């Protein structure tokens, strides 16, 4: 199973495969604990995927791995000038199917995303998380550290 950066959705995907993956991401995202709107997150995610693969908006990236017509992993990313006034590769969402979580392939996919950030001359990779950082830092490995916490108020 290969993680690929897509400019259009594959025609061999089963009907509703992307939507099922996004629904699983939303279910795993602790929306109740973070006071987020699960419907809004779902729609935002589909819009970001459409921006990258249908409208081909510059700078938007959609990465996906599929198996038998189903989405087994995806990531949304983009580049912006943020931290230290330097280019940052933002991985704003990533999701892995429960059947492959914990497998070595996931580290290979992570390394692909890091390589893309380097290829794009970014000085930092930033990953926001609604689930805390401890588990992710163990997975990501040496050199990764907590950078900032985001606080919000619902108006």
PDB file of C-alpha atoms in Angstrom:
ATOM      1  CA  UNK A   1       0.000   0.000   0.000  1.00  0.00           C
ATOM      2  CA  UNK A   2       1.511   3.267  -1.120  1.00  0.00           C
ATOM      3  CA  UNK A   3       0.780   6.776   0.137  1.00  0.00           C
ATOM      4  CA  UNK A   4       0.469   9.055  -2.887  1.00  0.00           C
ATOM      5  CA  UNK A   5       0.046  12.806  -3.311  1.00  0.00           C
ATOM      6  CA  UNK A   6      -3.048  13.177  -5.472  1.00  0.00           C
ATOM      7  CA  UNK A   7      -4.164  15.886  -7.855  1.00  0.00           C
ATOM      8  CA  UNK A   8      -7.399  13.994  -8.579  1.00  0.00           C
ATOM      9  CA  UNK A   9      -9.291  11.230  -6.837  1.00  0.00           C
ATOM     10  CA  UNK A  10      -8.662   7.731  -8.209  1.00  0.00           C
ATOM     11  CA  UNK A  11     -11.476   6.281 -10.285  1.00  0.00           C
ATOM     12  CA  UNK A  12     -11.087   2.847  -8.666  1.00  0.00           C
ATOM     13  CA  UNK A  13     -12.299   4.020  -5.230  1.00  0.00           C
ATOM     14  CA  UNK A  14     -15.468   2.407  -3.965  1.00  0.00           C
ATOM     15  CA  UNK A  15     -18.455   4.725  -3.785  1.00  0.00           C
ATOM     16  CA  UNK A  16     -18.340   6.671  -0.500  1.00  0.00           C
ATOM     17  CA  UNK A  17     -14.797   5.529   0.423  1.00  0.00           C
ATOM     18  CA  UNK A  18     -13.515   9.058   1.081  1.00  0.00           C
ATOM     19  CA  UNK A  19     -16.601   9.962   3.087  1.00  0.00           C
ATOM     20  CA  UNK A  20     -16.235   6.817   5.243  1.00  0.00           C
ATOM     21  CA  UNK A  21     -12.593   7.651   5.972  1.00  0.00           C
ATOM     22  CA  UNK A  22     -13.453  11.236   6.901  1.00  0.00           C
ATOM     23  CA  UNK A  23     -16.309  10.067   9.148  1.00  0.00           C
ATOM     24  CA  UNK A  24     -13.852   7.769  10.921  1.00  0.00           C
ATOM     25  CA  UNK A  25     -11.391  10.662  11.328  1.00  0.00           C
ATOM     26  CA  UNK A  26     -14.122  12.845  12.831  1.00  0.00           C
ATOM     27  CA  UNK A  27     -15.175  10.047  15.198  1.00  0.00           C
ATOM     28  CA  UNK A  28     -11.532   9.701  16.365  1.00  0.00           C
ATOM     29  CA  UNK A  29     -11.029  13.458  16.786  1.00  0.00           C
ATOM     30  CA  UNK A  30     -12.469  13.999  20.264  1.00  0.00           C
ATOM     31  CA  UNK A  31     -14.829  16.685  18.987  1.00  0.00           C
ATOM     32  CA  UNK A  32     -16.913  16.647  22.166  1.00  0.00           C
ATOM     33  CA  UNK A  33     -13.865  17.176  24.408  1.00  0.00           C
ATOM     34  CA  UNK A  34     -12.605  20.054  22.260  1.00  0.00           C
ATOM     35  CA  UNK A  35     -16.054  21.607  21.838  1.00  0.00           C
ATOM     36  CA  UNK A  36     -15.852  21.195  18.069  1.00  0.00           C
ATOM     37  CA  UNK A  37     -18.731  20.671  15.704  1.00  0.00           C
ATOM     38  CA  UNK A  38     -18.378  17.188  14.147  1.00  0.00           C
ATOM     39  CA  UNK A  39     -20.554  18.146  11.169  1.00  0.00           C
ATOM     40  CA  UNK A  40     -18.447  21.254  10.573  1.00  0.00           C
ATOM     41  CA  UNK A  41     -15.214  19.236  10.795  1.00  0.00           C
ATOM     42  CA  UNK A  42     -16.584  16.651   8.369  1.00  0.00           C
ATOM     43  CA  UNK A  43     -17.647  19.311   5.843  1.00  0.00           C
ATOM     44  CA  UNK A  44     -14.386  21.251   6.266  1.00  0.00           C
ATOM     45  CA  UNK A  45     -12.378  18.104   5.578  1.00  0.00           C
ATOM     46  CA  UNK A  46     -14.333  17.241   2.435  1.00  0.00           C
ATOM     47  CA  UNK A  47     -13.916  20.838   1.255  1.00  0.00           C
ATOM     48  CA  UNK A  48     -10.133  20.650   1.780  1.00  0.00           C
ATOM     49  CA  UNK A  49      -9.966  17.380  -0.168  1.00  0.00           C
ATOM     50  CA  UNK A  50     -12.021  18.949  -2.956  1.00  0.00           C
ATOM     51  CA  UNK A  51      -9.734  22.016  -2.956  1.00  0.00           C
ATOM     52  CA  UNK A  52      -6.708  19.784  -3.533  1.00  0.00           C
ATOM     53  CA  UNK A  53      -8.187  17.185  -5.909  1.00  0.00           C
ATOM     54  CA  UNK A  54     -11.067  18.782  -7.744  1.00  0.00           C
ATOM     55  CA  UNK A  55     -10.377  22.518  -7.804  1.00  0.00           C
ATOM     56  CA  UNK A  56      -6.577  21.996  -7.762  1.00  0.00           C
ATOM     57  CA  UNK A  57      -5.935  25.017  -5.581  1.00  0.00           C
ATOM     58  CA  UNK A  58      -2.270  25.901  -5.313  1.00  0.00           C
ATOM     59  CA  UNK A  59      -0.555  24.797  -2.162  1.00  0.00           C
ATOM     60  CA  UNK A  60      -3.195  22.303  -1.018  1.00  0.00           C
ATOM     61  CA  UNK A  61      -2.058  18.692  -0.808  1.00  0.00           C
ATOM     62  CA  UNK A  62      -4.091  15.526  -0.355  1.00  0.00           C
ATOM     63  CA  UNK A  63      -2.173  12.336   0.295  1.00  0.00           C
ATOM     64  CA  UNK A  64      -3.944   8.981   0.258  1.00  0.00           C
ATOM     65  CA  UNK A  65      -3.284   5.250   0.481  1.00  0.00           C
ATOM     66  CA  UNK A  66      -5.981   2.892  -0.727  1.00  0.00           C
ATOM     67  CA  UNK A  67      -6.519  -0.853  -0.666  1.00  0.00           C
ATOM     68  CA  UNK A  68      -9.285  -2.694  -2.524  1.00  0.00           C
ATOM     69  CA  UNK A  69     -11.014   0.594  -3.312  1.00  0.00           C
ATOM     70  CA  UNK A  70     -11.114   1.815   0.303  1.00  0.00           C
ATOM     71  CA  UNK A  71      -9.122   4.656   1.858  1.00  0.00           C
ATOM     72  CA  UNK A  72      -6.593   3.263   4.359  1.00  0.00           C
ATOM     73  CA  UNK A  73      -4.803   6.512   5.134  1.00  0.00           C
ATOM     74  CA  UNK A  74      -4.947  10.159   4.207  1.00  0.00           C
ATOM     75  CA  UNK A  75      -3.245  13.421   5.068  1.00  0.00           C
ATOM     76  CA  UNK A  76      -4.031  17.043   4.294  1.00  0.00           C
ATOM     77  CA  UNK A  77      -1.076  19.424   4.082  1.00  0.00           C
ATOM     78  CA  UNK A  78      -0.019  22.839   2.860  1.00  0.00           C
ATOM     79  CA  UNK A  79       2.915  25.240   3.024  1.00  0.00           C
ATOM     80  CA  UNK A  80       2.796  28.652   4.635  1.00  0.00           C
ATOM     81  CA  UNK A  81       5.242  31.157   6.079  1.00  0.00           C
ATOM     82  CA  UNK A  82       4.649  31.026   9.811  1.00  0.00           C
ATOM     83  CA  UNK A  83       7.072  29.973  12.548  1.00  0.00           C
ATOM     84  CA  UNK A  84      10.173  32.171  12.729  1.00  0.00           C
ATOM     85  CA  UNK A  85       9.112  33.864   9.476  1.00  0.00           C
ATOM     86  CA  UNK A  86      10.128  30.700   7.608  1.00  0.00           C
ATOM     87  CA  UNK A  87       8.337  28.158   5.450  1.00  0.00           C
ATOM     88  CA  UNK A  88       6.353  25.558   7.387  1.00  0.00           C
ATOM     89  CA  UNK A  89       4.868  22.333   6.116  1.00  0.00           C
ATOM     90  CA  UNK A  90       1.550  22.012   7.927  1.00  0.00           C
ATOM     91  CA  UNK A  91       0.042  18.550   8.168  1.00  0.00           C
ATOM     92  CA  UNK A  92      -3.383  19.696   9.269  1.00  0.00           C
ATOM     93  CA  UNK A  93      -5.027  16.274   9.263  1.00  0.00           C
ATOM     94  CA  UNK A  94      -3.861  12.705   9.120  1.00  0.00           C
ATOM     95  CA  UNK A  95      -5.819   9.501   9.536  1.00  0.00           C
ATOM     96  CA  UNK A  96      -4.914   5.817   9.331  1.00  0.00           C
ATOM     97  CA  UNK A  97      -7.397   2.945   9.086  1.00  0.00           C
ATOM     98  CA  UNK A  98      -7.582   0.908  12.297  1.00  0.00           C
ATOM     99  CA  UNK A  99      -6.385  -2.223  10.441  1.00  0.00           C
ATOM    100  CA  UNK A 100      -2.946  -0.694   9.751  1.00  0.00           C
ATOM    101  CA  UNK A 101      -2.384   1.481  12.827  1.00  0.00           C
ATOM    102  CA  UNK A 102       0.780   0.367  14.551  1.00  0.00           C
ATOM    103  CA  UNK A 103       2.228  -1.214  11.383  1.00  0.00           C
ATOM    104  CA  UNK A 104       5.638  -0.238  10.015  1.00  0.00           C
ATOM    105  CA  UNK A 105       4.048   1.187   6.867  1.00  0.00           C
ATOM    106  CA  UNK A 106       2.712   4.121   8.887  1.00  0.00           C
ATOM    107  CA  UNK A 107       6.273   5.230   9.773  1.00  0.00           C
ATOM    108  CA  UNK A 108       7.183   4.994   6.081  1.00  0.00           C
ATOM    109  CA  UNK A 109       4.225   7.238   5.247  1.00  0.00           C
ATOM    110  CA  UNK A 110       5.293   9.702   7.957  1.00  0.00           C
ATOM    111  CA  UNK A 111       8.791   9.759   6.459  1.00  0.00           C
ATOM    112  CA  UNK A 112       7.280  10.521   3.029  1.00  0.00           C
ATOM    113  CA  UNK A 113       5.507  13.560   4.425  1.00  0.00           C
ATOM    114  CA  UNK A 114       8.689  14.754   6.156  1.00  0.00           C
ATOM    115  CA  UNK A 115      10.585  14.329   2.868  1.00  0.00           C
ATOM    116  CA  UNK A 116       7.934  16.419   1.096  1.00  0.00           C
ATOM    117  CA  UNK A 117       8.393  19.209   3.634  1.00  0.00           C
ATOM    118  CA  UNK A 118      12.136  19.128   3.026  1.00  0.00           C
ATOM    119  CA  UNK A 119      11.642  19.027  -0.759  1.00  0.00           C
ATOM    120  CA  UNK A 120       9.544  22.176  -0.477  1.00  0.00           C
ATOM    121  CA  UNK A 121      12.390  23.888   1.435  1.00  0.00           C
ATOM    122  CA  UNK A 122      10.410  24.141   4.649  1.00  0.00           C
ATOM    123  CA  UNK A 123      12.284  24.778   7.886  1.00  0.00           C
ATOM    124  CA  UNK A 124       9.552  23.349  10.126  1.00  0.00           C
ATOM    125  CA  UNK A 125       6.816  20.757  10.062  1.00  0.00           C
ATOM    126  CA  UNK A 126       3.781  21.615  12.180  1.00  0.00           C
ATOM    127  CA  UNK A 127       1.067  19.148  13.188  1.00  0.00           C
ATOM    128  CA  UNK A 128      -1.915  20.413  15.191  1.00  0.00           C
ATOM    129  CA  UNK A 129      -3.598  17.776  17.357  1.00  0.00           C
ATOM    130  CA  UNK A 130      -6.918  17.693  19.143  1.00  0.00           C
ATOM    131  CA  UNK A 131      -5.896  14.521  21.006  1.00  0.00           C
ATOM    132  CA  UNK A 132      -2.847  15.714  22.939  1.00  0.00           C
ATOM    133  CA  UNK A 133       0.797  15.281  22.034  1.00  0.00           C
ATOM    134  CA  UNK A 134       2.256  12.460  24.158  1.00  0.00           C
ATOM    135  CA  UNK A 135       1.250   9.554  21.931  1.00  0.00           C
ATOM    136  CA  UNK A 136       2.108  11.406  18.756  1.00  0.00           C
ATOM    137  CA  UNK A 137       5.537  12.403  20.067  1.00  0.00           C
ATOM    138  CA  UNK A 138       6.286   8.738  20.847  1.00  0.00           C
ATOM    139  CA  UNK A 139       5.254   7.795  17.310  1.00  0.00           C
ATOM    140  CA  UNK A 140       6.999  10.673  15.532  1.00  0.00           C
ATOM    141  CA  UNK A 141      10.308  10.033  17.282  1.00  0.00           C
ATOM    142  CA  UNK A 142      13.465  11.928  18.063  1.00  0.00           C
ATOM    143  CA  UNK A 143      13.629  15.640  17.324  1.00  0.00           C
ATOM    144  CA  UNK A 144       9.885  16.279  17.534  1.00  0.00           C
ATOM    145  CA  UNK A 145       8.704  18.469  20.386  1.00  0.00           C
ATOM    146  CA  UNK A 146       5.649  20.313  21.583  1.00  0.00           C
ATOM    147  CA  UNK A 147       5.676  23.797  20.087  1.00  0.00           C
ATOM    148  CA  UNK A 148       2.495  25.579  21.118  1.00  0.00           C
ATOM    149  CA  UNK A 149      -0.952  24.964  22.542  1.00  0.00           C
ATOM    150  CA  UNK A 150      -3.978  26.556  20.922  1.00  0.00           C
ATOM    151  CA  UNK A 151      -6.793  27.984  23.008  1.00  0.00           C
ATOM    152  CA  UNK A 152     -10.190  28.944  21.618  1.00  0.00           C
ATOM    153  CA  UNK A 153     -13.517  30.320  22.717  1.00  0.00           C
ATOM    154  CA  UNK A 154     -16.803  29.562  21.011  1.00  0.00           C
ATOM    155  CA  UNK A 155     -18.739  32.704  20.189  1.00  0.00           C
TER     156      UNK A 155
END
